[in-house]
Coordinates of N, CA and C in Angstrom, one line a residue:
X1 N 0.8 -1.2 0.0 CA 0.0 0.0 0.0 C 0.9 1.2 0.0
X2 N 0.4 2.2 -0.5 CA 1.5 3.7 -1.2 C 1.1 4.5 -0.8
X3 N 1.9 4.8 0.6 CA 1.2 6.3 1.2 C 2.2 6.9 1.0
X4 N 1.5 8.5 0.5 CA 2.1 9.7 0.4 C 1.8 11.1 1.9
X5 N 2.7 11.4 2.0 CA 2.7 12.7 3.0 C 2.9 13.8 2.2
X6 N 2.1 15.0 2.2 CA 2.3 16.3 1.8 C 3.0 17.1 3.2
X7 N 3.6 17.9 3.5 CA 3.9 19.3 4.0 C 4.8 20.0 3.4
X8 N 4.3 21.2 4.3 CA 5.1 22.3 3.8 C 3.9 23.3 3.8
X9 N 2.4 23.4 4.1 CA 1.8 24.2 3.8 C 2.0 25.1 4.6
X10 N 0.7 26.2 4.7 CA 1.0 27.7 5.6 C 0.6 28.6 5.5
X11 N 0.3 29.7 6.1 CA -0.8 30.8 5.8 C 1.4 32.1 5.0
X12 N 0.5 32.6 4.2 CA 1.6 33.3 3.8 C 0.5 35.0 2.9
X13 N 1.2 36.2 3.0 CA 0.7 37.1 2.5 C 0.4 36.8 0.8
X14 N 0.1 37.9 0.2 CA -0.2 37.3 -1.3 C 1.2 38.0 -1.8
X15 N 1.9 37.5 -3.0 CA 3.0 37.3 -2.9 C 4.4 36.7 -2.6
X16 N 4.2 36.2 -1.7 CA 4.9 35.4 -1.0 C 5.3 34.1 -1.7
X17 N 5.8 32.9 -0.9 CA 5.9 31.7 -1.8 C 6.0 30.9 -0.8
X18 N 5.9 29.4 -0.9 CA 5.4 28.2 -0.4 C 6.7 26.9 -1.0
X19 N 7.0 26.0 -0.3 CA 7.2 24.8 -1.2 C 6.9 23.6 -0.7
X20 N 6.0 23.3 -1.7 CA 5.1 21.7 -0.6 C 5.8 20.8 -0.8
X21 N 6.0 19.7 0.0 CA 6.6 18.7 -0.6 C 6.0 16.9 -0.5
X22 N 6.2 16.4 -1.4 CA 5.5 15.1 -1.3 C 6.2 14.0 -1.3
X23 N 6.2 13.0 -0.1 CA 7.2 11.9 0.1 C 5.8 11.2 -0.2
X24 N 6.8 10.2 -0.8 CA 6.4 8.5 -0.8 C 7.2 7.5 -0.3
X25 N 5.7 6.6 -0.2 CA 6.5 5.6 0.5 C 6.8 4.3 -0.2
X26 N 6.8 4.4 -1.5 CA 7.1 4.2 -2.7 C 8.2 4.9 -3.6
X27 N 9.2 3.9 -4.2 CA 10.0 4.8 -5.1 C 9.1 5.6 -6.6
X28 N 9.2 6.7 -6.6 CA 8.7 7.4 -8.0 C 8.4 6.9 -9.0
X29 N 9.6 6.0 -9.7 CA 10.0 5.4 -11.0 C 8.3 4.4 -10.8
X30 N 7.7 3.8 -9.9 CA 6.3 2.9 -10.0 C 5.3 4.1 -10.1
X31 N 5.5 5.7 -10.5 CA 4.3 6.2 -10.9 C 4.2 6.7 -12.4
X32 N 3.1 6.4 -13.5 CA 3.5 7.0 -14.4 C 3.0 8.5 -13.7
X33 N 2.7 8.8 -13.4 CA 2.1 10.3 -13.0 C 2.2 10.7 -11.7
X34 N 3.1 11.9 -11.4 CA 2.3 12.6 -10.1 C 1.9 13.7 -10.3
X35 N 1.3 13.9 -9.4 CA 0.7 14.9 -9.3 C 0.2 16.1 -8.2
X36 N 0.0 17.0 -8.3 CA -0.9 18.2 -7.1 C -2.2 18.8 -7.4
X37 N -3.0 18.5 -6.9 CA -4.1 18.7 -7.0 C -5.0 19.7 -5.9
X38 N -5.8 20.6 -5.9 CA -6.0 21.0 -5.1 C -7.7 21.5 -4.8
X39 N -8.1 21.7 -3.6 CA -9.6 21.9 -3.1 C -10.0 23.2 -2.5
X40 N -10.9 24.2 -2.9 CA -11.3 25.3 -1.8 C -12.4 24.6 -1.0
X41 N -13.1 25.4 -0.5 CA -13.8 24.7 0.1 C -15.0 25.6 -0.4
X42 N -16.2 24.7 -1.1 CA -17.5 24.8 -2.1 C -16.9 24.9 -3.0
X43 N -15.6 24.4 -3.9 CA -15.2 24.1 -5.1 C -14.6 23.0 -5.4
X44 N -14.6 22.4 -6.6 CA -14.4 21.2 -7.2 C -12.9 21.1 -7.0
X45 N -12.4 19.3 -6.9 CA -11.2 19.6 -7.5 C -10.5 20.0 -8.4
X46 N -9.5 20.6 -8.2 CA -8.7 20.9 -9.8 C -7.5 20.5 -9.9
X47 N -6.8 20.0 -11.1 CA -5.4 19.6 -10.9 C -4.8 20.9 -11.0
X48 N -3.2 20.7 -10.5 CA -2.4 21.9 -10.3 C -1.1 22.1 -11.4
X49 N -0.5 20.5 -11.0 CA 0.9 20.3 -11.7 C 0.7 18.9 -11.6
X50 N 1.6 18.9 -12.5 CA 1.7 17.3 -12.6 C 2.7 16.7 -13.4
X51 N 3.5 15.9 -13.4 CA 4.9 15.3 -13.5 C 4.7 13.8 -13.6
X52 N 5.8 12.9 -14.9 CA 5.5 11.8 -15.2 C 6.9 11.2 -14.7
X53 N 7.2 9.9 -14.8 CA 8.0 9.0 -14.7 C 9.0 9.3 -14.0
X54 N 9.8 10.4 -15.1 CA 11.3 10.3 -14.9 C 11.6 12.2 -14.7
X55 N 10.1 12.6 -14.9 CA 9.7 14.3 -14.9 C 11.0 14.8 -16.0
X56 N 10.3 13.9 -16.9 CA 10.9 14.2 -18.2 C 9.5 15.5 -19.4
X57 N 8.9 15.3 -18.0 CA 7.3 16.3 -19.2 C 6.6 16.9 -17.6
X58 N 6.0 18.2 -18.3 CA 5.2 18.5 -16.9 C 4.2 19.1 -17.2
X59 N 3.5 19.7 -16.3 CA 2.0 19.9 -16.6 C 1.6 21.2 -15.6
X60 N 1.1 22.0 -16.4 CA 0.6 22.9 -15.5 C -0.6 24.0 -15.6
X61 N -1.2 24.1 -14.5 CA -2.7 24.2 -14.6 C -2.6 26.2 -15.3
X62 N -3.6 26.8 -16.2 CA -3.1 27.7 -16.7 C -3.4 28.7 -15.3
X63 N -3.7 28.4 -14.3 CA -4.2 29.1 -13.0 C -2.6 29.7 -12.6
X64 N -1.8 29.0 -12.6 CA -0.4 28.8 -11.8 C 0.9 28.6 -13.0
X65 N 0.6 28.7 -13.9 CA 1.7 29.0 -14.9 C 2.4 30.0 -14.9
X66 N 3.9 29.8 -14.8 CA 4.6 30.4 -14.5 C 5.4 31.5 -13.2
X67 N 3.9 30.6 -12.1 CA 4.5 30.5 -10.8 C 4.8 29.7 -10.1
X68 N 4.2 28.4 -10.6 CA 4.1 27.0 -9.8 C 5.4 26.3 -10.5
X69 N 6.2 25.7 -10.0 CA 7.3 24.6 -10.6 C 7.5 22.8 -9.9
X70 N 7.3 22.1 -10.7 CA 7.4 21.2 -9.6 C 9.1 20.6 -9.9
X71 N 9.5 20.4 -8.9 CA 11.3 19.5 -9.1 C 10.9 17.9 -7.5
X72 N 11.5 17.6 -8.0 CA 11.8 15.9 -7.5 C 13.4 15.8 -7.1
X73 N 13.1 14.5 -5.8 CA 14.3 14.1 -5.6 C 14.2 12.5 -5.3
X74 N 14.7 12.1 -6.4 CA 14.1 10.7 -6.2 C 14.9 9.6 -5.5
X75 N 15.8 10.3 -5.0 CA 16.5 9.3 -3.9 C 15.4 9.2 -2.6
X76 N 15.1 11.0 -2.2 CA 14.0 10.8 -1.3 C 12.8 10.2 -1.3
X77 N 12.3 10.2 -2.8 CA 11.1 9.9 -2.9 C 9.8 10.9 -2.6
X78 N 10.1 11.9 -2.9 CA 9.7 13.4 -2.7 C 9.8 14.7 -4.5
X79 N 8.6 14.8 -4.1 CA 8.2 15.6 -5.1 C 8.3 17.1 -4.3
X80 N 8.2 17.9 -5.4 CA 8.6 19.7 -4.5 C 7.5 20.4 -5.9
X81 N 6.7 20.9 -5.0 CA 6.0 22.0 -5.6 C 6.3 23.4 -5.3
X82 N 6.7 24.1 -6.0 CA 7.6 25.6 -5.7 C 6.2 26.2 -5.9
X83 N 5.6 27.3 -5.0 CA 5.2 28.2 -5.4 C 5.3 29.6 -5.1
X84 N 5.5 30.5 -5.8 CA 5.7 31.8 -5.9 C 4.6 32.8 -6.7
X85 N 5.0 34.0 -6.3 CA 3.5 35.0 -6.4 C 2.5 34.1 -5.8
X86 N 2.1 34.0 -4.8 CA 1.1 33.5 -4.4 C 0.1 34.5 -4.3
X87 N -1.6 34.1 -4.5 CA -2.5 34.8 -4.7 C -3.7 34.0 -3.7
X88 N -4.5 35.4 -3.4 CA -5.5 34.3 -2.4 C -6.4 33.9 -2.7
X89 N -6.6 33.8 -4.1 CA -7.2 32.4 -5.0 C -6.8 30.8 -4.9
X90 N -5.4 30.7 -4.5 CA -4.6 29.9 -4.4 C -4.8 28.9 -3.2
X91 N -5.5 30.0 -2.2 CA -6.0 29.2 -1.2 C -7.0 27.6 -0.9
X92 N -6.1 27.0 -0.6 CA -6.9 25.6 -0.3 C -5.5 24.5 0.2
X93 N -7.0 23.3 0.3 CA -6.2 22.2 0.2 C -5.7 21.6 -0.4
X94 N -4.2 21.6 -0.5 CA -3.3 21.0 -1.2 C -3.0 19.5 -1.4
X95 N -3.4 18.9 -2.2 CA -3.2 16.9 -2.4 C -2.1 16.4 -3.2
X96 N -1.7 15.9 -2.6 CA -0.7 14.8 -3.5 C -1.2 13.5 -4.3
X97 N -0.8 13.4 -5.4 CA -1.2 12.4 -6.0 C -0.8 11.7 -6.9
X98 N -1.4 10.2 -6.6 CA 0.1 9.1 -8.3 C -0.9 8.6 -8.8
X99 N -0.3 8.1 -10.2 CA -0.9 7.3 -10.8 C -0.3 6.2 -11.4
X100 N -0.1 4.8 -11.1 CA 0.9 3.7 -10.9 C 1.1 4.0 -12.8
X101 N -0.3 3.4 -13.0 CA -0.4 3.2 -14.7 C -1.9 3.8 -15.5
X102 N -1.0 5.1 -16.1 CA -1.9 5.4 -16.6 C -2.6 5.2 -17.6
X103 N -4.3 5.2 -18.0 CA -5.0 4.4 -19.2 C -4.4 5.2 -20.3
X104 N -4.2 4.6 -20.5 CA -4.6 4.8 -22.6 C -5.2 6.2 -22.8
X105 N -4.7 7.3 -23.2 CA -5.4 8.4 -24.0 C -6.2 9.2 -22.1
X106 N -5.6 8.8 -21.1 CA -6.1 9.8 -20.0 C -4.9 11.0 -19.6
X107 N -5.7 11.9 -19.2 CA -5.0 12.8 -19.1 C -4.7 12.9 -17.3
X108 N -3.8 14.3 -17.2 CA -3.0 14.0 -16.0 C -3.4 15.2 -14.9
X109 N -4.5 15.4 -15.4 CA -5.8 16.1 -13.7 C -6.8 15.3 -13.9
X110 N -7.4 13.6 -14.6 CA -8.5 13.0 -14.4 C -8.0 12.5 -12.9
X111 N -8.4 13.2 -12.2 CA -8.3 13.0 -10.4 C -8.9 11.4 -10.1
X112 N -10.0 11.2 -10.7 CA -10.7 9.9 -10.6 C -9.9 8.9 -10.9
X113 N -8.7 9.1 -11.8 CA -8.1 8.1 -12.0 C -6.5 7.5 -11.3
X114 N -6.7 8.3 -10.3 CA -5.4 8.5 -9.5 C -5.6 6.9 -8.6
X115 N -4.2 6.2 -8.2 CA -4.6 5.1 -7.4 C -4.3 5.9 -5.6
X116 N -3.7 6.8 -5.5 CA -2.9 6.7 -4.0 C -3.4 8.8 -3.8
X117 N -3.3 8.9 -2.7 CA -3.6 10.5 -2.0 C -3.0 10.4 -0.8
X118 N -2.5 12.0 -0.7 CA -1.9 12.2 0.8 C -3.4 13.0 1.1
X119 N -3.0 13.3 2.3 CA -4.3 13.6 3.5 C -4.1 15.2 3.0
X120 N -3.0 15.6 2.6 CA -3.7 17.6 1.9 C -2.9 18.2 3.0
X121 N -2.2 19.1 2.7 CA -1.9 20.2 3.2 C -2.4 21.8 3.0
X122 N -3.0 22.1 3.6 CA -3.6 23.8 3.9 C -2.6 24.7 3.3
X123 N -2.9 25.6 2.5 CA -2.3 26.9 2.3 C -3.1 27.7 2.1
X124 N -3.1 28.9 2.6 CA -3.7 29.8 3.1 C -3.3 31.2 2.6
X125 N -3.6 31.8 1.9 CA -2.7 33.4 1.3 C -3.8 34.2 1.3
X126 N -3.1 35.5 2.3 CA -4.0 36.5 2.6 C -3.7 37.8 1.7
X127 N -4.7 38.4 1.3 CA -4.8 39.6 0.9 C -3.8 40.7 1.4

């Protein structure tokens, strides 16, 4: 069974920056997909970023383009979501997420198709 831990969250002004980070308890190389996903509260999920195999390709939500970066360390087994300019749209809960093997022609925020989640970490960016 593949449990992931997120921290790093935090209440931060707008502007500011964040870096969440996601350990597994699994080595990386068994995900085609990870991912960050995130929740406000009375809004749907949305993917955020998202990184494959060898984070040879990335993905990123047009919300957070060109503030969000994700980098890896796969000795740790840890994923790093950089965020900078933070805005307090940004605010929510933050999820970790893999996907062992992805189907055929699916894309990489179908959240439904994720096998493993960490419990979320809170970020909070104030006005």
């Amino acid at each position: 069974q593949v449990q992931l831990v997120e921290s790093g969250g935090g209440s931060v002004q707008a502007g500011g920056s964040l870096r969440l980070s996601c350990t597994s308890s699994d080595t990386l190389y068994n995900f085609d997909y990870i991912s960050w996903f995130r929740q406000a509260p009375g809004k749907e999920r949305e993917g955020v970023a998202s990184t494959d195999t060898f984070g040879e390709a990335t993905f990123y939500a047009d919300s957070v383009k060109g503030r969000f970066t994700l980098s890896r360390d796969s000795a740790k087994r840890t994923i790093y979501l950089h965020m900078n300019s933070l805005k307090p749209e940004d605010t929510a809960m933050y999820y970790c997420a893999t996907l062992r093997r992805a189907p055929r022609g699916g894309t990489w925020f179908d959240w439904s198709a994720y096998d493993y989640w960490g419990e979320g970490t809170q970020v909070t960016v104030s006005s």
